[in-house]
Structures are given as structure tokens and as C-alpha cells.
PDB file of C-alpha atoms in Angstrom:
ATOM      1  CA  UNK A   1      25.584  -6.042  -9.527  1.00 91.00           C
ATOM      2  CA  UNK A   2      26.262  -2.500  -8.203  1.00 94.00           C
ATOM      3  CA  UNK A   3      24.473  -0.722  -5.936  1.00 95.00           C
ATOM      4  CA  UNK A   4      24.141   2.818  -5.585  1.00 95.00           C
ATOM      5  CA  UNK A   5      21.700   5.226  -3.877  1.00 94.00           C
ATOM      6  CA  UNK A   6      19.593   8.587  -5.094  1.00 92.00           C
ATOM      7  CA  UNK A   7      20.629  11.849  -3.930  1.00 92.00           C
ATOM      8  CA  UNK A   8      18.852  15.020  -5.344  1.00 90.00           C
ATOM      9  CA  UNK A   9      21.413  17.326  -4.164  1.00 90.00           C
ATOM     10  CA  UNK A  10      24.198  15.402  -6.529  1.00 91.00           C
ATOM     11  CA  UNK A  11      22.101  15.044  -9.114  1.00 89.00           C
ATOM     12  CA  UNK A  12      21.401  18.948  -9.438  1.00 87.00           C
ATOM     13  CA  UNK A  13      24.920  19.768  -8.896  1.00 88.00           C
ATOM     14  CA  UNK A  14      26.638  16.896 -10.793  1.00 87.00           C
ATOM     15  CA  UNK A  15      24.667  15.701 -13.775  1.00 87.00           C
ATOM     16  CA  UNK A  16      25.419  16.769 -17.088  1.00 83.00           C
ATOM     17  CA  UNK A  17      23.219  15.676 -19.895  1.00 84.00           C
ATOM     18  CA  UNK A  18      21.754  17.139 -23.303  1.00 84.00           C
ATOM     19  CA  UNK A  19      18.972  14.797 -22.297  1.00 86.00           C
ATOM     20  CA  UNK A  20      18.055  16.680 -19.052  1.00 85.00           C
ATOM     21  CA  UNK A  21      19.335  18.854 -16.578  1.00 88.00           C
ATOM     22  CA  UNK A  22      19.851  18.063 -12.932  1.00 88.00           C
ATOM     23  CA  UNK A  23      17.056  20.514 -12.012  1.00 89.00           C
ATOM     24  CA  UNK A  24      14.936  18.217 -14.109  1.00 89.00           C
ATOM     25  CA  UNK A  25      15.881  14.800 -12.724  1.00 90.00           C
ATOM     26  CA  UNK A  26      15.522  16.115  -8.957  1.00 88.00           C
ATOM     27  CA  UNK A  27      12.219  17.700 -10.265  1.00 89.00           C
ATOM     28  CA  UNK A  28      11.165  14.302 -12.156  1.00 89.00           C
ATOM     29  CA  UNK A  29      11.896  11.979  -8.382  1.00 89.00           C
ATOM     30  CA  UNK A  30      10.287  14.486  -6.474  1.00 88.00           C
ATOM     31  CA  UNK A  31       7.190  14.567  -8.988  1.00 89.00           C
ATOM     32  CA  UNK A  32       7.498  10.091  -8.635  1.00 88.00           C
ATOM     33  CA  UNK A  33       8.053   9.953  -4.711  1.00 87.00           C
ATOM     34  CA  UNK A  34      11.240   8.653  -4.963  1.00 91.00           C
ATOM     35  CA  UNK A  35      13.199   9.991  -1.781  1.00 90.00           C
ATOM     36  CA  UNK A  36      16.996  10.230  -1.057  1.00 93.00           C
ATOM     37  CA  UNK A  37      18.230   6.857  -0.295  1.00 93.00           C
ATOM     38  CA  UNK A  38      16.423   4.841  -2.234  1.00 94.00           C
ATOM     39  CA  UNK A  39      18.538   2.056  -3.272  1.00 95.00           C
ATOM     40  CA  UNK A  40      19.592   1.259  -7.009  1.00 95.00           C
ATOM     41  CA  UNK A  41      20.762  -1.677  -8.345  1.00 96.00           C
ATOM     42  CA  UNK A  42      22.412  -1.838 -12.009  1.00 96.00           C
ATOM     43  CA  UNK A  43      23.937  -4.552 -13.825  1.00 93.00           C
ATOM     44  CA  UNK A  44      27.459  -4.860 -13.878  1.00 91.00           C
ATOM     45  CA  UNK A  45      28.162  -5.378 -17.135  1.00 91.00           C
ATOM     46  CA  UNK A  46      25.367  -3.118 -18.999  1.00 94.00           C
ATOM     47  CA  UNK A  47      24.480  -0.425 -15.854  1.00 92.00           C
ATOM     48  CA  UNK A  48      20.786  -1.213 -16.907  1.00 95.00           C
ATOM     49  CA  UNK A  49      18.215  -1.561 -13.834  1.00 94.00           C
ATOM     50  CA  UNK A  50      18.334  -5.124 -11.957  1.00 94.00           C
ATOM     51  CA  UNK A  51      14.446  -5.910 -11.747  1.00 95.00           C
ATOM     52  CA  UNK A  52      12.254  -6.994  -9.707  1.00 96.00           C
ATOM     53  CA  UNK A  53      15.049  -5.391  -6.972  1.00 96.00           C
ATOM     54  CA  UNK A  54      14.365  -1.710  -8.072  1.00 95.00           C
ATOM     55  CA  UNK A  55      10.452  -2.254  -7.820  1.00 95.00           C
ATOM     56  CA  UNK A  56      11.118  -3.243  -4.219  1.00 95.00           C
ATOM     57  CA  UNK A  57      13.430  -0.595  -3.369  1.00 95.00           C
ATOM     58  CA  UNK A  58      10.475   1.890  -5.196  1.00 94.00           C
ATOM     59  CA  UNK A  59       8.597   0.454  -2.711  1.00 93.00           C
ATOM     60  CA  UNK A  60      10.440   1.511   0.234  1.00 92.00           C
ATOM     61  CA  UNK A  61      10.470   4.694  -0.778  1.00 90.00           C
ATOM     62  CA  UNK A  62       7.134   4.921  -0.762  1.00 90.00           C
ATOM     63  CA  UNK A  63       6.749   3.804   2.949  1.00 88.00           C
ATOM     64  CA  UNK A  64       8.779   7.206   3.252  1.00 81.00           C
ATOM     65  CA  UNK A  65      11.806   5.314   5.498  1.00 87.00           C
ATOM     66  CA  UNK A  66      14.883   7.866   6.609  1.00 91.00           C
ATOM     67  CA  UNK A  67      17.020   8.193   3.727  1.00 92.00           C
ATOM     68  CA  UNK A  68      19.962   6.041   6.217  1.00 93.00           C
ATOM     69  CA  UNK A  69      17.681   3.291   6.865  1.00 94.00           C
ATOM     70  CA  UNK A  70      16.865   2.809   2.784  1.00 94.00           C
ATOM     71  CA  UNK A  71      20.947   2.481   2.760  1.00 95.00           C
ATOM     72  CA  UNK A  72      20.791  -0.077   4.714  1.00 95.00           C
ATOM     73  CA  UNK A  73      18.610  -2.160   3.659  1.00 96.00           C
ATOM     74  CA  UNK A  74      20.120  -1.852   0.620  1.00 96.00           C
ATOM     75  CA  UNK A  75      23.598  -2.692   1.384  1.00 96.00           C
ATOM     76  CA  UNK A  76      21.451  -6.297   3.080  1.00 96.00           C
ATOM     77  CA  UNK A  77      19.994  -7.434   0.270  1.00 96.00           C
ATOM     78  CA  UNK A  78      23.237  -6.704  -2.210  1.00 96.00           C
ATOM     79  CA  UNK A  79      25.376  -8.628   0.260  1.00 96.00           C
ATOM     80  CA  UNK A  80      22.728 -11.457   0.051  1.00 96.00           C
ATOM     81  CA  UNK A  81      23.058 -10.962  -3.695  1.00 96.00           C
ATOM     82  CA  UNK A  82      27.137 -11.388  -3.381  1.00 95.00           C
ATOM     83  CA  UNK A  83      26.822 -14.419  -1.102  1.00 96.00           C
ATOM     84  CA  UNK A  84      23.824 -16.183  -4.368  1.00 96.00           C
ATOM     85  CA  UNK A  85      26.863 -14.744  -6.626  1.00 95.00           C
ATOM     86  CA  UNK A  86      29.448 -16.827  -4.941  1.00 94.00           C
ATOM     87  CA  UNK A  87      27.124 -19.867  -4.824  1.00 93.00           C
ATOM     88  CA  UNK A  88      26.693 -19.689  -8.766  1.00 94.00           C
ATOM     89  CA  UNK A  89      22.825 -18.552  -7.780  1.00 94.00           C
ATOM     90  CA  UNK A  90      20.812 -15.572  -7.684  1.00 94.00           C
ATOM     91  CA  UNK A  91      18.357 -14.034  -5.471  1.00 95.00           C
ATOM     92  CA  UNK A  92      15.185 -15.079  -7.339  1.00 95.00           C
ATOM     93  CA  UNK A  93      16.579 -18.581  -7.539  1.00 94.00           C
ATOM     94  CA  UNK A  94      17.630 -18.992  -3.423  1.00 94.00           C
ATOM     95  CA  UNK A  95      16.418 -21.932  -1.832  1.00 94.00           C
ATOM     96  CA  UNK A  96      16.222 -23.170   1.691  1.00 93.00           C
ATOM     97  CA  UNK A  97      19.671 -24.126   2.239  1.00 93.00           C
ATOM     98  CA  UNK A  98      21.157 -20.694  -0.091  1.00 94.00           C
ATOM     99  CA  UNK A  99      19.288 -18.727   2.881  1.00 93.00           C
ATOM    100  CA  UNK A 100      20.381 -21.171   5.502  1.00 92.00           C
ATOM    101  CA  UNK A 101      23.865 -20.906   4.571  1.00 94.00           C
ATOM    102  CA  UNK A 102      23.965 -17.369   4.556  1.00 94.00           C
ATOM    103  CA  UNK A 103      22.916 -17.356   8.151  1.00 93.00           C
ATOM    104  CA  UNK A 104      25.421 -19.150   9.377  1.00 93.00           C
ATOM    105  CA  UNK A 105      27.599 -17.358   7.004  1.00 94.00           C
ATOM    106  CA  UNK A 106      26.696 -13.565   8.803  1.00 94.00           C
ATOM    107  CA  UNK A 107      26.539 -15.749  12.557  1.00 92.00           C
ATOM    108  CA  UNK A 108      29.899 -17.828  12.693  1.00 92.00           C
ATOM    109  CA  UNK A 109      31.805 -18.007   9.581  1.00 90.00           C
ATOM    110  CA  UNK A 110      32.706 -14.728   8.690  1.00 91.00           C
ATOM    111  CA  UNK A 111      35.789 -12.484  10.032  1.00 91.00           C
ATOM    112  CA  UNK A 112      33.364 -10.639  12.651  1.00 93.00           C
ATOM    113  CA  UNK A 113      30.297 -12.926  13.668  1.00 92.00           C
ATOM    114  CA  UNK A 114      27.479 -10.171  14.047  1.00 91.00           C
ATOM    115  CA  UNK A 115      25.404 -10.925  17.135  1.00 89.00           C
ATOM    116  CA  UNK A 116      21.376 -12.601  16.910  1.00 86.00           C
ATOM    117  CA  UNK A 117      20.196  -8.850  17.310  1.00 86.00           C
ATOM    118  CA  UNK A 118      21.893  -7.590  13.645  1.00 90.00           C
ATOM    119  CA  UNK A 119      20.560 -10.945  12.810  1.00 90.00           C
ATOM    120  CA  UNK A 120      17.244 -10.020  13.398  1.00 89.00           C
ATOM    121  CA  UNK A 121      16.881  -7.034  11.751  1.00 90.00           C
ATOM    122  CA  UNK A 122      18.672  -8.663   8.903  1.00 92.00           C
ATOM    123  CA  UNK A 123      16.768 -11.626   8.483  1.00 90.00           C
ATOM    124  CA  UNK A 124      13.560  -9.672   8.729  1.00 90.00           C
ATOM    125  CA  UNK A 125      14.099  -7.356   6.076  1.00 93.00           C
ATOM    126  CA  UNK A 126      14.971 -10.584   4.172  1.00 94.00           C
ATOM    127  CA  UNK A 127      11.858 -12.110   4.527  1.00 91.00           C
ATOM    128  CA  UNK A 128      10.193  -8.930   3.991  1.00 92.00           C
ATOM    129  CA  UNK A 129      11.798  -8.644   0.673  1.00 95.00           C
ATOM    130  CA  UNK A 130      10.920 -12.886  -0.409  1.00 95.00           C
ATOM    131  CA  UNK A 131       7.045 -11.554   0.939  1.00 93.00           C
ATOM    132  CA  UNK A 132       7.399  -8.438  -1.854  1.00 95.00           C
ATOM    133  CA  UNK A 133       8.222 -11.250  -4.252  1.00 95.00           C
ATOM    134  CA  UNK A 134       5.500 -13.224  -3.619  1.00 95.00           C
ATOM    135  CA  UNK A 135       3.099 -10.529  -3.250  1.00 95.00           C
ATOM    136  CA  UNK A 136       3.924  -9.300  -6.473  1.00 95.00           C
ATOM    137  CA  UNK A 137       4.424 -12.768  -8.546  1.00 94.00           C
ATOM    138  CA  UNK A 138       7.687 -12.624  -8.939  1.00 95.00           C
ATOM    139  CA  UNK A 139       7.801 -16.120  -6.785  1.00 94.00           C
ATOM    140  CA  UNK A 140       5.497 -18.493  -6.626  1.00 94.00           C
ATOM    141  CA  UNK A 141       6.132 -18.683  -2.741  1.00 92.00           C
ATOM    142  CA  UNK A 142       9.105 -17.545  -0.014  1.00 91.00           C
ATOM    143  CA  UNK A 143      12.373 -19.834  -0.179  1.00 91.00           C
ATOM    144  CA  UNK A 144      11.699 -19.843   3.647  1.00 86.00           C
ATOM    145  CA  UNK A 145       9.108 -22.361   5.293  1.00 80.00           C
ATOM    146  CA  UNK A 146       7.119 -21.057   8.423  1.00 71.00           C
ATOM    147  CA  UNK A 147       7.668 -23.384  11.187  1.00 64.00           C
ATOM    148  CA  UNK A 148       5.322 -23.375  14.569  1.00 58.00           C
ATOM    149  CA  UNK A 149       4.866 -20.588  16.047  1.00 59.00           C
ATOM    150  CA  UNK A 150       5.859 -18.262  13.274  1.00 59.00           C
ATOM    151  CA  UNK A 151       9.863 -18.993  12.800  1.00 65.00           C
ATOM    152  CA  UNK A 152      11.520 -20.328  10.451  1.00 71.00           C
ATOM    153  CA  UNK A 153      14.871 -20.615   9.619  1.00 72.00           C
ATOM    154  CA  UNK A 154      16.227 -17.661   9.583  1.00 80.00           C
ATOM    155  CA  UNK A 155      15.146 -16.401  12.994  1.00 76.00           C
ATOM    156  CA  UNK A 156      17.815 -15.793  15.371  1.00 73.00           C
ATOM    157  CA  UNK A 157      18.355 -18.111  18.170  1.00 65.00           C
ATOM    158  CA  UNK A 158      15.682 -18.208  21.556  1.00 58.00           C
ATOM    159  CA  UNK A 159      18.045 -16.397  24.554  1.00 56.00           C
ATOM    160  CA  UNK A 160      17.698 -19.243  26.738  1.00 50.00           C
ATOM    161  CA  UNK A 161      19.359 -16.674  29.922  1.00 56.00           C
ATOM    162  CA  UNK A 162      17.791 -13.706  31.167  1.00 56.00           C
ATOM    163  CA  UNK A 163      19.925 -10.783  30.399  1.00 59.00           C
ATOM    164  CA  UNK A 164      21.106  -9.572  34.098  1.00 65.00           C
ATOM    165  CA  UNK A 165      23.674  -7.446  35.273  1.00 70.00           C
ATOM    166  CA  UNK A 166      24.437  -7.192  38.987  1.00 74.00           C
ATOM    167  CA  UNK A 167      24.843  -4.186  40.842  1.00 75.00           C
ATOM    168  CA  UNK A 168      27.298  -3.411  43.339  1.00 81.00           C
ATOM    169  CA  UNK A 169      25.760  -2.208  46.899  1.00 79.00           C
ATOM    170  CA  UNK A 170      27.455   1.800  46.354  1.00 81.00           C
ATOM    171  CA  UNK A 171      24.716   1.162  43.222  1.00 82.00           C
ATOM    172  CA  UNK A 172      21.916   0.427  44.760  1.00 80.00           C
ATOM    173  CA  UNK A 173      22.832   2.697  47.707  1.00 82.00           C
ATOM    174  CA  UNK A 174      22.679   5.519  44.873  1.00 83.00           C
ATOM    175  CA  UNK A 175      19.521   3.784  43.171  1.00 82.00           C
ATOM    176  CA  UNK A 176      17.421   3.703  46.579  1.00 82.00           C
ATOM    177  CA  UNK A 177      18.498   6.991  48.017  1.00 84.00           C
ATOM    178  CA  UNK A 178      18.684   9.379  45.110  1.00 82.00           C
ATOM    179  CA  UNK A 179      16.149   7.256  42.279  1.00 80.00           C
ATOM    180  CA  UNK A 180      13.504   6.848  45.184  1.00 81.00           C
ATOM    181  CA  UNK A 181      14.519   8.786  47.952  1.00 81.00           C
ATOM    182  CA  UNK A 182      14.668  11.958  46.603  1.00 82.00           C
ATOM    183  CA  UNK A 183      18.395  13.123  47.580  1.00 83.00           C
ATOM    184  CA  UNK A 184      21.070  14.394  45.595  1.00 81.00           C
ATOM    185  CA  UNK A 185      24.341  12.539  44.943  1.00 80.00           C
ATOM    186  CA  UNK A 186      25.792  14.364  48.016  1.00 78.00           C
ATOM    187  CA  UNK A 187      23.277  13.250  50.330  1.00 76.00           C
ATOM    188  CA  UNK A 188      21.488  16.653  50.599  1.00 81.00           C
ATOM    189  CA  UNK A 189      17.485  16.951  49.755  1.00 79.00           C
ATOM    190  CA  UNK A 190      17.095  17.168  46.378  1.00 79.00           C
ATOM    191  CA  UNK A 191      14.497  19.939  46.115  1.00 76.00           C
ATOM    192  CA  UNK A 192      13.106  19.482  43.029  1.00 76.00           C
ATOM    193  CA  UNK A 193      12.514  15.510  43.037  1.00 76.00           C
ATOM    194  CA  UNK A 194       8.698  15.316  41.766  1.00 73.00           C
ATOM    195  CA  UNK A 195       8.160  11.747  43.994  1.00 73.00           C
ATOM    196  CA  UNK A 196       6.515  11.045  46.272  1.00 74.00           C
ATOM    197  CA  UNK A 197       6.940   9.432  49.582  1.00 77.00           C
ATOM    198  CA  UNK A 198      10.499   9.137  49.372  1.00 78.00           C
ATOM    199  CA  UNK A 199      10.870   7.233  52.619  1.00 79.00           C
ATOM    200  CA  UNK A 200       8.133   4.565  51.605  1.00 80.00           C
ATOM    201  CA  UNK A 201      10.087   4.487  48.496  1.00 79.00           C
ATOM    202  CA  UNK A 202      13.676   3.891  50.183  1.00 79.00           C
ATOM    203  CA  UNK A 203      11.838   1.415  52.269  1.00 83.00           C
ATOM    204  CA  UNK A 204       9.982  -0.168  49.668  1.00 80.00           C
ATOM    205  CA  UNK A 205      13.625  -1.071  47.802  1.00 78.00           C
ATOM    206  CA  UNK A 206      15.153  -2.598  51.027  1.00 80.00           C
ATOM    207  CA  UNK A 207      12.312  -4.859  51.847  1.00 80.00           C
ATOM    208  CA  UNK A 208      11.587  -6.259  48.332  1.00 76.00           C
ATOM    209  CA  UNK A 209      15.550  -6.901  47.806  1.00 72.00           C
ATOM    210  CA  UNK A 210      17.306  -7.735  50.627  1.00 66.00           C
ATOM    211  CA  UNK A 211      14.417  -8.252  53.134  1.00 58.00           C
ATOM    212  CA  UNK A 212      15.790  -6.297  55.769  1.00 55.00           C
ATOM    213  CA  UNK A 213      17.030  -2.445  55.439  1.00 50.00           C
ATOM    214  CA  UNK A 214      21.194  -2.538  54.801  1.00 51.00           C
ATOM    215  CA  UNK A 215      22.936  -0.590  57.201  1.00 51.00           C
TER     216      UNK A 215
END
């Protein structure tokens, strides 16, 4: 399958037809909705339109999404469509363990592991696409079982560790006396700092941190 993307402004410049002109195509997606970036997805072999996936990416067009983000998702669900490929599958035929595979496929086996956040956005738009399926009997149901509390398989991991960086004490120092104290970085008064009680605020930071002011 190959995927490719709509773009008015190469269409008006580019196409040649006897058919219609490119002035007449741009016209035609303007007069449908159908905004730059909308994926496409043609058969390899014939270049006709892959359905149901062009109905869905119609459908994102419609929820008028920035022409980048349409790429995007586009580019996820074609690489899902390589990995079914590779498995002798396709996407309207994935099961549990196609989808399972492919998410520990993105996680750990590939050449660059993308972290749970790329997951997540990834794995979302999946199971928004399966829901478009469903919704519009294509499936009978999502390849995907819900399990408590709303995930399922695909979800990215829990973060079991609160996500903390330290600061040193010259930050903090700088965080106290020019966040909340109202002083620019060279120690003078800052004259435009909109707090305030800058003093309560300096001595707010002390007590609640380190229980006694620093010296």
C-alpha cells in the first residue's frame, strides 16, 4: 500500500489531465471539505483507493485537524499496515496478539525503542481508528478488549516513579529571590515584578522546604 497526502497547491500547479484541470480538482476538495493533509492510501499494484482507510482519513478531515497532524496519523496507521503486511495479515483482519506484537514491536524491538509517551499518542489514534471501524460496520467489534478501568492492551505502561528533578541550592536561591521575591538576577529590585509580598513569598519558600531560612 502507498500512502500519499492532498495538497491543493500541487495539484493546481502540477496536474495535467484532459479530464480536469488542477484549478478544478483544488476547486472539487475545497467544494467536499477535504483539507491539505488528508491522508491517501492506494493499492500498490492497481493505485486504486484502499477502503474503508480513505473513509477514515475523510473523516479526519472533517474534524478540520492541522494539515501536519493528518500526516501523521497517517504515516501510524500505514506503518501498522507494514507491520499486518509482514505478518501475512491485514488491518481489518488484526487480532489481539497482531496489535500486541506491534507494541512491543514500536517499545523494545525495533532499532530506536520510542518512549510510553509516542506510545500513547500512537496507540490512541489506533484505537480510535478500530472505534471508526466498528462505528461504521466495517468490524463487528475492536481487535482490542477493554480491561478494568478502561486499558487494554495497548496502553502504555503505569509510571510507577514520580518524575523529579532536583535542584541545586544557586537554583532555588534564583527561584526564591527573583520567582517570589521580586529581584532581578543581579540582586537589584526588580521594578516591574507584579507580586505581591515578596518577603512573605521568600519566606514562604524557606519554611515549606528546608524549614529554616538558608543562609
Amino acid at each position: 500500500m502507498q500512502l500519499f497526502s492532498v495538497d491543493r497547491a500541487v495539484v493546481e500547479r502540477y496536474l495535467q489531465s484532459d479530464v480536469l484541470s488542477g484549478a478544478e480538482v483544488a476547486e472539487l476538495l475545497e467544494h467536499r471539505g477535504i483539507s491539505d493533509g488528508t491522508p491517501i492510501y492506494l493499492d500498490d499494484e492497481t493505485l486504486l483507493p484502499v477502503e474503508p482507510l480513505n473513509s477514515w482519513a475523510r473523516s479526519l478531515s472533517y474534524v478540520d485537524l492541522d494539515a501536519s497532524t493528518m500526516r501523521d496519523y497517517g504515516r501510524i496507521i500505514a506503518r501498522l499496515d507494514r507491520h499486518q503486511s509482514g505478518r501475512g495479515a491485514d488491518l481489518l483482519s488484526a487480532t489481539e496478539s497482531d496489535l500486541v506484537a506491534y507494541k512491543r514491536f514500536r517499545t523494545r524491538h525495533q532499532r530506536r525503542p520510542i518512549e510510553a509517551a509516542a506510545w500513547g499518542k500512537e496507540s490512541g489514534l489506533i484505537d480510535r481508528f478500530y472505534g471508526f471501524l466498528v462505528d461504521n460496520r466495517h468490524l463487528d467489534r475492536r481487535p482490542v478488549r477493554v480491561a478494568a478501568r478502561g486499558r487494554n492492551a495497548l496502553s502504555p505502561r503505569l509510571r510507577l516513579g514520580m518524575d523529579i528533578r532536583h535542584m541545586t541550592f544557586e537554583q532555588y536561591r534564583y527561584f526564591r529571590d527573583v520567582g517570589l521575591g521580586g529581584q532581578l538576577p543581579d540582586a537589584q529590585v526588580n521594578r516591574s515584578f507584579r507580586g505581591s509580598a515578596p518577603h512573605r513569598g521568600r519566606a514562604g519558600a524557606d519554611l515549606a522546604l528546608g524549614g529554616r531560612p538558608p543562609s
